[in-house]
mmCIF file with all atom_site columns, C-alpha atoms in Angstrom:
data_model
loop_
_atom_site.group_PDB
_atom_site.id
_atom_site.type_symbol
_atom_site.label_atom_id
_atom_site.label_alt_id
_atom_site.label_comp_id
_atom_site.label_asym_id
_atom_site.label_entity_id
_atom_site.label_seq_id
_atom_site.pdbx_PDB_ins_code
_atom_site.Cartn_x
_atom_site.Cartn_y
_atom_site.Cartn_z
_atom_site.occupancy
_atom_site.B_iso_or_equiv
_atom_site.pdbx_formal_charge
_atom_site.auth_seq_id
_atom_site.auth_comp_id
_atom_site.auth_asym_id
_atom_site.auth_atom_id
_atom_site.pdbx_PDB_model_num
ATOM 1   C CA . UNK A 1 1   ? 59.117 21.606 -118.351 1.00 92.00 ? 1   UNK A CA 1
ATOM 2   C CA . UNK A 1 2   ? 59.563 19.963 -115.088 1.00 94.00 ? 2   UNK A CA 1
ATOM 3   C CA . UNK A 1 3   ? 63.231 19.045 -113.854 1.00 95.00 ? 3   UNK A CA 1
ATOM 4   C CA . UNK A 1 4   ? 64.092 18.205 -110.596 1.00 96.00 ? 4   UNK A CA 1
ATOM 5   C CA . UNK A 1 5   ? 67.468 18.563 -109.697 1.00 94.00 ? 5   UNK A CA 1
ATOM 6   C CA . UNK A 1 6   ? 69.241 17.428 -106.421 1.00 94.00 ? 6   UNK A CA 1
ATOM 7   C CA . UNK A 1 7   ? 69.321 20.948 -104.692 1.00 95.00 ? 7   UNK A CA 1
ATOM 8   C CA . UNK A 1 8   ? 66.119 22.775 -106.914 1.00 97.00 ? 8   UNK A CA 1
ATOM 9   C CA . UNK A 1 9   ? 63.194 22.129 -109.013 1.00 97.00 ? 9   UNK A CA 1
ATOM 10  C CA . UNK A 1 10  ? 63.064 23.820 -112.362 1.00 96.00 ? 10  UNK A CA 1
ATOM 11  C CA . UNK A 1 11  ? 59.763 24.301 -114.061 1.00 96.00 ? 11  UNK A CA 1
ATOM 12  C CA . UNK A 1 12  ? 59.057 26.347 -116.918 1.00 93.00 ? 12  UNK A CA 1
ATOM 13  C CA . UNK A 1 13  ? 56.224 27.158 -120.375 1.00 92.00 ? 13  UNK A CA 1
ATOM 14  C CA . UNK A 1 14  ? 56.906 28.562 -123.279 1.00 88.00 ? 14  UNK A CA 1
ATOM 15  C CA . UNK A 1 15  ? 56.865 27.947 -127.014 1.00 84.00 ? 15  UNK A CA 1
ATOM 16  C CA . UNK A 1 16  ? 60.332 28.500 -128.113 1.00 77.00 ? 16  UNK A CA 1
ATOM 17  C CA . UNK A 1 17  ? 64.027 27.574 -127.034 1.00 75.00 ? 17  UNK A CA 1
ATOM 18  C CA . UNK A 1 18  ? 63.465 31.062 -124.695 1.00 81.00 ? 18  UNK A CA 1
ATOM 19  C CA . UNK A 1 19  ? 60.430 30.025 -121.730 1.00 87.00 ? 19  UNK A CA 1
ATOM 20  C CA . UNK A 1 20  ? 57.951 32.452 -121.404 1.00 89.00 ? 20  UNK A CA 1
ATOM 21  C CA . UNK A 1 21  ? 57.729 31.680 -117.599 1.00 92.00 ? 21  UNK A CA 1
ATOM 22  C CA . UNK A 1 22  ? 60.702 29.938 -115.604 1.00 94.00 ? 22  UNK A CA 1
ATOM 23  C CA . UNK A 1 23  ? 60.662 29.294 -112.005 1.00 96.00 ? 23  UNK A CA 1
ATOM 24  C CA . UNK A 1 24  ? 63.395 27.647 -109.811 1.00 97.00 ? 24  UNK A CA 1
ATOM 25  C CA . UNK A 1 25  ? 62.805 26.620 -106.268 1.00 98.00 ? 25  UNK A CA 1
ATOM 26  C CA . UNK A 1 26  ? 64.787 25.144 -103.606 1.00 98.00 ? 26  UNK A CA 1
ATOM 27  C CA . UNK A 1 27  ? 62.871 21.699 -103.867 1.00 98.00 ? 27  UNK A CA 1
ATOM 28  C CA . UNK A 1 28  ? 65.850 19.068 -105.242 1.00 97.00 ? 28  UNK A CA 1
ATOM 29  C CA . UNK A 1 29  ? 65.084 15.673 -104.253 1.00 98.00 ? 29  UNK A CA 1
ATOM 30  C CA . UNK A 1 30  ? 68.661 15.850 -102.186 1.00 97.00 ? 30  UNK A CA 1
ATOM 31  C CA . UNK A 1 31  ? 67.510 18.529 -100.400 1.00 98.00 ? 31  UNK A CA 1
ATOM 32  C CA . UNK A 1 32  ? 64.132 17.888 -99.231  1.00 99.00 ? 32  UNK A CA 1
ATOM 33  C CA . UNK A 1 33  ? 65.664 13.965 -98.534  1.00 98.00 ? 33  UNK A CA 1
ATOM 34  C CA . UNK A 1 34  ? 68.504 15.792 -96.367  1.00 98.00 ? 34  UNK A CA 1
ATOM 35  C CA . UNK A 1 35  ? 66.016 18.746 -94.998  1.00 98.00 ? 35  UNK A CA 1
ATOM 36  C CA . UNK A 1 36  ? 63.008 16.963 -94.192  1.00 98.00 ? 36  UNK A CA 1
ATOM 37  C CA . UNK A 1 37  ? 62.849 13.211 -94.071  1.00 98.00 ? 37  UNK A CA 1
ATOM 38  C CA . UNK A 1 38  ? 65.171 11.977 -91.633  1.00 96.00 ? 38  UNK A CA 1
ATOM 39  C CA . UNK A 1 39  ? 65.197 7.740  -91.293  1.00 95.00 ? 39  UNK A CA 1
ATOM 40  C CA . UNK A 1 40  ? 65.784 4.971  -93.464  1.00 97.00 ? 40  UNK A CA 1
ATOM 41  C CA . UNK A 1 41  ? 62.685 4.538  -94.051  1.00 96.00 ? 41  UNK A CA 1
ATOM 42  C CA . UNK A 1 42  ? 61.201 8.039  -92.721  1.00 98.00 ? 42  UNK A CA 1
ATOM 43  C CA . UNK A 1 43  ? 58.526 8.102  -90.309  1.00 98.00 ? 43  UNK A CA 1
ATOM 44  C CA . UNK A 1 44  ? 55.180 8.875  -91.786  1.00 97.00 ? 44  UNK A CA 1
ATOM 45  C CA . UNK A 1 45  ? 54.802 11.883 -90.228  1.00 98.00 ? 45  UNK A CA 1
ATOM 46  C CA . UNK A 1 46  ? 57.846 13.395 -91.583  1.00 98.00 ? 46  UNK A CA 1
ATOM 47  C CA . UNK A 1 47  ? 56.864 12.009 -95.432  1.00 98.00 ? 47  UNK A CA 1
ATOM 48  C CA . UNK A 1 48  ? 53.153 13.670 -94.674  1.00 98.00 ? 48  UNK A CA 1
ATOM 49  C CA . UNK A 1 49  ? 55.569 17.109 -93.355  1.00 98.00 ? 49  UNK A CA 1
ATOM 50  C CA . UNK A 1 50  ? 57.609 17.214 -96.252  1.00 98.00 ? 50  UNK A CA 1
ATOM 51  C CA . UNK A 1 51  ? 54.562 16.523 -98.978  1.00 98.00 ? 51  UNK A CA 1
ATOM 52  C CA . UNK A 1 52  ? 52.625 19.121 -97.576  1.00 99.00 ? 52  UNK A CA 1
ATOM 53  C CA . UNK A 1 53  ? 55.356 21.613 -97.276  1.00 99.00 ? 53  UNK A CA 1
ATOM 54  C CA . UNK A 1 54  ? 56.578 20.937 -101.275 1.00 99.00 ? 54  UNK A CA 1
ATOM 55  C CA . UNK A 1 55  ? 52.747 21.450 -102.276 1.00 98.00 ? 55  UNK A CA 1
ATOM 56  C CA . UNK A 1 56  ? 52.608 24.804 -99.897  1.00 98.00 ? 56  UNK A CA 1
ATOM 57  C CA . UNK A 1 57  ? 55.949 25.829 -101.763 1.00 98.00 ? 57  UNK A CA 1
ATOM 58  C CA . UNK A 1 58  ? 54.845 25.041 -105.455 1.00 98.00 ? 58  UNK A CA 1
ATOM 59  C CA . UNK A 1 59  ? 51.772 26.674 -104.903 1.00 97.00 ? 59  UNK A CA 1
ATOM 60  C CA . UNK A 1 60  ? 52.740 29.583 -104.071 1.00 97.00 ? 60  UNK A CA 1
ATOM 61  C CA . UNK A 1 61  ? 55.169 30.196 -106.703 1.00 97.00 ? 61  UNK A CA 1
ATOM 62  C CA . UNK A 1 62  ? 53.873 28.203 -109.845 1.00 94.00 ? 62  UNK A CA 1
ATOM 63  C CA . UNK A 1 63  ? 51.235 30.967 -110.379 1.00 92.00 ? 63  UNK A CA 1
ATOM 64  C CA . UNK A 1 64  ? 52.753 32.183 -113.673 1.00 92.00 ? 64  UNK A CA 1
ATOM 65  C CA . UNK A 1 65  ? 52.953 28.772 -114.994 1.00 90.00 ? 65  UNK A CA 1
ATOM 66  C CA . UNK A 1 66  ? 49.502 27.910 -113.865 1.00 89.00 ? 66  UNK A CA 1
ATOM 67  C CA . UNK A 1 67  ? 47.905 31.197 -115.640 1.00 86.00 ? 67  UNK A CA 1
ATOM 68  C CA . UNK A 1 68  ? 49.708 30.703 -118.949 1.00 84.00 ? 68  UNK A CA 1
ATOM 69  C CA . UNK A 1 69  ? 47.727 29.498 -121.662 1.00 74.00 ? 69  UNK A CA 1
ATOM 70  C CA . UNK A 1 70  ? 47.347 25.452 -122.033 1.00 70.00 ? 70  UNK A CA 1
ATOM 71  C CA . UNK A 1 71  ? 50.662 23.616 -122.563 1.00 75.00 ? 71  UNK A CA 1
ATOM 72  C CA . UNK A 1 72  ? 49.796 20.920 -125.019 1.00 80.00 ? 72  UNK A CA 1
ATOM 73  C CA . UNK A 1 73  ? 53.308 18.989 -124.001 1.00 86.00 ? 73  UNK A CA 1
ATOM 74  C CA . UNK A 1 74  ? 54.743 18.355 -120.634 1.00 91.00 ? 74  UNK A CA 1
ATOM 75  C CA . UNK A 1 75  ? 58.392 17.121 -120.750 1.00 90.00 ? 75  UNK A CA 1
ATOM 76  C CA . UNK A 1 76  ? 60.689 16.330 -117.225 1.00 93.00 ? 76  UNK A CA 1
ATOM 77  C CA . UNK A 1 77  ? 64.266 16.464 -117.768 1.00 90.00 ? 77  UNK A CA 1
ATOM 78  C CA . UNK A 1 78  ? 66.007 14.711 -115.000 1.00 90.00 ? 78  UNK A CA 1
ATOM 79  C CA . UNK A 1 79  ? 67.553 11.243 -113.899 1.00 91.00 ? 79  UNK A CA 1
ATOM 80  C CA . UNK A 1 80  ? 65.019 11.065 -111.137 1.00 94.00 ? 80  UNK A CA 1
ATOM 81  C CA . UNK A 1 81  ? 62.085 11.719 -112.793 1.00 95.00 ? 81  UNK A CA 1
ATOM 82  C CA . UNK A 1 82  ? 63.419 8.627  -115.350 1.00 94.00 ? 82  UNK A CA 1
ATOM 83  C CA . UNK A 1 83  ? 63.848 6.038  -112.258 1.00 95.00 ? 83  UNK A CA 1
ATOM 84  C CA . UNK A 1 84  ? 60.104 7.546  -111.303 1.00 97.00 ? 84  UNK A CA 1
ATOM 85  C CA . UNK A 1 85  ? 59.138 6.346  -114.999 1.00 96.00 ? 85  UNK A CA 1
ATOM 86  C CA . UNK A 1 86  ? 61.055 3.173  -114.625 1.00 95.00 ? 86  UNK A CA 1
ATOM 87  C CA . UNK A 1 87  ? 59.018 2.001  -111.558 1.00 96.00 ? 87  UNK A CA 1
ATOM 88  C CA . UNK A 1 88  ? 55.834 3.086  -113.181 1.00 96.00 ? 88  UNK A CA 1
ATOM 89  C CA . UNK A 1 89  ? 56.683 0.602  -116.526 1.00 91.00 ? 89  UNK A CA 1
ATOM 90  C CA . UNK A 1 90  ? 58.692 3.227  -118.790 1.00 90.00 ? 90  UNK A CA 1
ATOM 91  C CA . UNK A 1 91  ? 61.383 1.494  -120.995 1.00 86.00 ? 91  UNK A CA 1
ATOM 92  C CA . UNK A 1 92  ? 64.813 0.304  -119.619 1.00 82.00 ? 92  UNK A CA 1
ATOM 93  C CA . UNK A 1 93  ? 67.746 2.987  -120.507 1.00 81.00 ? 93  UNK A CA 1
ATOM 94  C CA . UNK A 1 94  ? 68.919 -0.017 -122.875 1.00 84.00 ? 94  UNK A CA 1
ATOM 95  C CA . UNK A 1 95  ? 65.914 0.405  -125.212 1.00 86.00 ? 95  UNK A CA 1
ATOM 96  C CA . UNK A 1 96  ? 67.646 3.711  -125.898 1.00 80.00 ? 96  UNK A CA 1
ATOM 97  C CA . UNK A 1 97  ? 67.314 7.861  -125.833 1.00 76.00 ? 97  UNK A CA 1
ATOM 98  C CA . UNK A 1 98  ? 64.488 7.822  -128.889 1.00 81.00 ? 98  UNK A CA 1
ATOM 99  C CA . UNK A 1 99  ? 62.042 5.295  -127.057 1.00 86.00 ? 99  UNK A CA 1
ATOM 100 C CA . UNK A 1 100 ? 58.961 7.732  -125.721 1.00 90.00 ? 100 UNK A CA 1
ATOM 101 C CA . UNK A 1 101 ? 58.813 7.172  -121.984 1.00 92.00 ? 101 UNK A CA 1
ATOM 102 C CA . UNK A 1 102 ? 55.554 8.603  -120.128 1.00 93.00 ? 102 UNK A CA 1
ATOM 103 C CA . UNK A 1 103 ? 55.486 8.977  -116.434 1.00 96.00 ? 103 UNK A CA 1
ATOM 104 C CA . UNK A 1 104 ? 51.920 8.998  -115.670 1.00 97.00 ? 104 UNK A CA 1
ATOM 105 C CA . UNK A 1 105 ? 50.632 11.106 -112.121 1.00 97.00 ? 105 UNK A CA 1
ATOM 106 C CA . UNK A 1 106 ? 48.241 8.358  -111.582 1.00 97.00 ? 106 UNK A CA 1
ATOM 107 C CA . UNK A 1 107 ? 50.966 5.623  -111.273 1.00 97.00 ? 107 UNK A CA 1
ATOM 108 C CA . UNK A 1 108 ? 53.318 8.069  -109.296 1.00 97.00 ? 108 UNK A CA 1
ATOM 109 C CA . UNK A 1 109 ? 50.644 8.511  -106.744 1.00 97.00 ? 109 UNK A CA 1
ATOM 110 C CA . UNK A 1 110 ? 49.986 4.818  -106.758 1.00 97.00 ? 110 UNK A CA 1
ATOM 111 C CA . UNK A 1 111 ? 53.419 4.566  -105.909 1.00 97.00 ? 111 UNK A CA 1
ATOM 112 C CA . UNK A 1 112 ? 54.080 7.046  -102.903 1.00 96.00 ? 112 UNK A CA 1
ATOM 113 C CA . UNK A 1 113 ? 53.065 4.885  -99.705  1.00 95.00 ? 113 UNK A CA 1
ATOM 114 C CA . UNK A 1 114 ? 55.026 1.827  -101.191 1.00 97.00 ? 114 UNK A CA 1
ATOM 115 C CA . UNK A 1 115 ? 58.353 4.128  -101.857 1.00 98.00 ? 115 UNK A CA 1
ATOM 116 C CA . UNK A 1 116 ? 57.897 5.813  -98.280  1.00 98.00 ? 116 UNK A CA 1
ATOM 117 C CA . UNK A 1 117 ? 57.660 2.859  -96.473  1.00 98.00 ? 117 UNK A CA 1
ATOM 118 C CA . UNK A 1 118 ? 61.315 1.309  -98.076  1.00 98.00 ? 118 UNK A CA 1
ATOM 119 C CA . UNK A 1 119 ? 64.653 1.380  -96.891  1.00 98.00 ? 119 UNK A CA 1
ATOM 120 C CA . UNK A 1 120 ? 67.525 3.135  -99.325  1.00 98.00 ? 120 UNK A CA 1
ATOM 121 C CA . UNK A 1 121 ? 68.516 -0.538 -100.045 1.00 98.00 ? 121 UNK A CA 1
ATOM 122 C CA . UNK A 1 122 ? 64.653 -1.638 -100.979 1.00 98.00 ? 122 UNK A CA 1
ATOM 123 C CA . UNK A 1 123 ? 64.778 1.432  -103.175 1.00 98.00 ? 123 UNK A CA 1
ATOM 124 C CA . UNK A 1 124 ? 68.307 0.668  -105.185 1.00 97.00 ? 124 UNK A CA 1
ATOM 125 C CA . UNK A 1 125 ? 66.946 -2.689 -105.842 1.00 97.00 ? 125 UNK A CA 1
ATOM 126 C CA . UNK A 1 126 ? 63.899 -1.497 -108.217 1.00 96.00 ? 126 UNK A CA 1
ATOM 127 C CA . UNK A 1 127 ? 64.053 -1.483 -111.728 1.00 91.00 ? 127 UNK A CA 1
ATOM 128 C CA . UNK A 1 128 ? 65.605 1.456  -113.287 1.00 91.00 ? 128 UNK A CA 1
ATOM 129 C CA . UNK A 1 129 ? 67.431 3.197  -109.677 1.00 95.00 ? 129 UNK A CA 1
ATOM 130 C CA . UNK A 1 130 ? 70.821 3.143  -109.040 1.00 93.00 ? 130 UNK A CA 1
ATOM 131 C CA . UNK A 1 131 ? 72.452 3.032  -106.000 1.00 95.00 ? 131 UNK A CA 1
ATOM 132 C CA . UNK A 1 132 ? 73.582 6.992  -106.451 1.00 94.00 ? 132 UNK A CA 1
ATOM 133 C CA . UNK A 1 133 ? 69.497 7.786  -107.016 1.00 94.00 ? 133 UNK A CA 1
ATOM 134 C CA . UNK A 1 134 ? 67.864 5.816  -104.184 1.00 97.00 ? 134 UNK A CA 1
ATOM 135 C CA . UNK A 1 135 ? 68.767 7.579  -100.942 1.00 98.00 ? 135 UNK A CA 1
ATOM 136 C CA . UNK A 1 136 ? 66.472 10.486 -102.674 1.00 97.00 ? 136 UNK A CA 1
ATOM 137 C CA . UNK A 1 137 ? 64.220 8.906  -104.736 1.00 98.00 ? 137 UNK A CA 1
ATOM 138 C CA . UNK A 1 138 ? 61.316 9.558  -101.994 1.00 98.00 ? 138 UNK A CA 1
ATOM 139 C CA . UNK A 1 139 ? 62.155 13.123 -102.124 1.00 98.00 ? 139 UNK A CA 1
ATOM 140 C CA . UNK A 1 140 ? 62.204 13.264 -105.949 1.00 98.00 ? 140 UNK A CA 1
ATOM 141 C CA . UNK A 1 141 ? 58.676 11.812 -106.291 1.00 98.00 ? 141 UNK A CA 1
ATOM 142 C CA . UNK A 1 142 ? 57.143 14.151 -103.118 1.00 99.00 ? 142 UNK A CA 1
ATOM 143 C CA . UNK A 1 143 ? 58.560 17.071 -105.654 1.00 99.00 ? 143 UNK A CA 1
ATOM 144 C CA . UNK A 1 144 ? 57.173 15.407 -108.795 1.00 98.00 ? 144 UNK A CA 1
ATOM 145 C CA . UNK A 1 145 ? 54.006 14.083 -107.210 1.00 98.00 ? 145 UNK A CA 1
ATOM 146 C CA . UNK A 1 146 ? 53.270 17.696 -106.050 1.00 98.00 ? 146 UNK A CA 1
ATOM 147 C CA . UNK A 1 147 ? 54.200 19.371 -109.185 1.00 97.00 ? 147 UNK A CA 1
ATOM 148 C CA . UNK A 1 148 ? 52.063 17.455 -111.501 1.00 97.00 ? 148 UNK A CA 1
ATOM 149 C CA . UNK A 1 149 ? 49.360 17.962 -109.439 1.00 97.00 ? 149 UNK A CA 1
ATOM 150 C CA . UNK A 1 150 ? 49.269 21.572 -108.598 1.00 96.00 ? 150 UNK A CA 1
ATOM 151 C CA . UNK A 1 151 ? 50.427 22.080 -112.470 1.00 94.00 ? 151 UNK A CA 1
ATOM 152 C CA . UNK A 1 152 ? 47.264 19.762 -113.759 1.00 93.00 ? 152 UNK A CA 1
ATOM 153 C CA . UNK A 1 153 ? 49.835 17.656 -115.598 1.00 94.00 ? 153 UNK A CA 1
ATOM 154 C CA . UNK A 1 154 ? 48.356 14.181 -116.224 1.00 96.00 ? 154 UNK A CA 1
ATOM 155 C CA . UNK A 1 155 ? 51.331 12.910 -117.756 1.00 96.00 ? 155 UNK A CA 1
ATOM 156 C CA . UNK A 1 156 ? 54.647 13.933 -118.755 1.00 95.00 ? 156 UNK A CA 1
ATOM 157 C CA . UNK A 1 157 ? 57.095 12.756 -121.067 1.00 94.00 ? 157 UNK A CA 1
ATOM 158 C CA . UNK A 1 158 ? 60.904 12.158 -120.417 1.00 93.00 ? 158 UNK A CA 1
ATOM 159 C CA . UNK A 1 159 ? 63.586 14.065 -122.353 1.00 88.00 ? 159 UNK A CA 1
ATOM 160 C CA . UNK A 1 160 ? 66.454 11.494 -122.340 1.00 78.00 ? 160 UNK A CA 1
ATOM 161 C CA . UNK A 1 161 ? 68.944 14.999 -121.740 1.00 71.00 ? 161 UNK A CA 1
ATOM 162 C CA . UNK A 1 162 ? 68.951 16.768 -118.656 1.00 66.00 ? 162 UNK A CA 1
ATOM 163 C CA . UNK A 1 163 ? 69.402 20.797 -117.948 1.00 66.00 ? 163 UNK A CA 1
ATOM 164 C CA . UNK A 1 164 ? 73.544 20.177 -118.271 1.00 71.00 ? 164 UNK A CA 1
ATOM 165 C CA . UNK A 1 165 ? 73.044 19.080 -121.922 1.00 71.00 ? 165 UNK A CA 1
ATOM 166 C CA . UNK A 1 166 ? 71.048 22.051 -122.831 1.00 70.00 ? 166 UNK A CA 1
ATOM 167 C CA . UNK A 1 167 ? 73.559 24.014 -121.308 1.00 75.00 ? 167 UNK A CA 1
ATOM 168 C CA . UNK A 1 168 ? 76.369 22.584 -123.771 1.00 83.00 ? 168 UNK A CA 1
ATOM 169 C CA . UNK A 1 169 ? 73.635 22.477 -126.762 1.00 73.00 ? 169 UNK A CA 1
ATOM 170 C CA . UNK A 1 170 ? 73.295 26.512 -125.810 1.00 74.00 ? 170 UNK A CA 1
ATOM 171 C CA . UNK A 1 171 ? 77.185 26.764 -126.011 1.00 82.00 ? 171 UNK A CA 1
ATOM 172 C CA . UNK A 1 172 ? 77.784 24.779 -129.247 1.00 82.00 ? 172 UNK A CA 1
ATOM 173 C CA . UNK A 1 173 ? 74.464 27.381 -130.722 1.00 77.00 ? 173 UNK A CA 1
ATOM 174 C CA . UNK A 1 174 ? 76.549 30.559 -129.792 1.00 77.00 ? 174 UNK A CA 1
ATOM 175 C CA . UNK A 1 175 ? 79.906 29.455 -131.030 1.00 78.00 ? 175 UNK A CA 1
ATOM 176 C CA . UNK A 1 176 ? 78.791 30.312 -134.515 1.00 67.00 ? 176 UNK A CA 1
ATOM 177 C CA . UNK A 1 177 ? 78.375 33.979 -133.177 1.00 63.00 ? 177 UNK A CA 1
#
């Protein structure tokens, strides 16, 4: 599980509701936008800074995860890594939360010089951003980028919910106790 939040990164394997392996790192797409890539659009050196200093920081944490047996599904649970899915071809929102949407690594990579070199406006104008999600989207797919890559994940598929909603699906579970 990969979810990229606006202050962290989330990742986590496992086979049940419980992860075997969860690891949270201070890699949001807000914060590496605010922390490392000044400019509207940043400079190239910064967006070559800030890539190599997510990789350096996955890496060195996403051990665990990278020793644990073969996942056989990949699943990212976050609005940004939906607008990264959107740009690469993944259904509209309006298609509904059942539709399987892929975001494939290949595509995101594709993607990276052509999202670095845009303005925050450029970026609220693709399919499938809001205005809210632009000004970060760049940092969101440096941590995603990274993180499928160091993980070996090809692919991953989009959860419609987030980490809140699992939160209040945890809460509704215990009531009963």
């Amino acid at each position: 599980m990969i979810d990229i939040g606006g202050g962290s990164l989330e990742l986590g394997i496992g086979m049940d509701e419980e992860p075997d392996v969860a690891i949270s790192l201070n890699l949001g797409a807000g914060r590496i936008t605010r922390d490392l890539l000044p400019g509207d659009p940043p400079s190239a050196e910064d967006v070559k800074r800030a890539r190599k200093f997510v990789r350096a920081e996955i890496a060195a944490a996403a051990r665990p995860i990278i020793k644990h047996p073969d996942a056989n599904r990949v699943v990212g649970t976050s609005k940004t890594l939906r607008s990264l899915a959107r740009i690469c071809g993944a259904a509209p929102s309006k298609e509904g939360d059942y539709v399987t949407r892929i975001l494939e690594r290949e595509c995101l990579t594709a993607e990276m010089d052509r999202l670095a070199s845009m303005t925050v406006a450029q970026r609220a104008k693709l399919s499938g951003v809001s205005a809210a999600r632009a000004p970060q989207l760049l940092g969101g797919a440096i941590v995603a980028e990274a993180a499928m890559d160091i993980l070996g994940v090809d692919s991953l598929e989009i959860c419609p919910w987030a980490m809140r909603e699992g939160m209040i699906l945890r809460l509704l579970d215990h009531l009963d106790d």
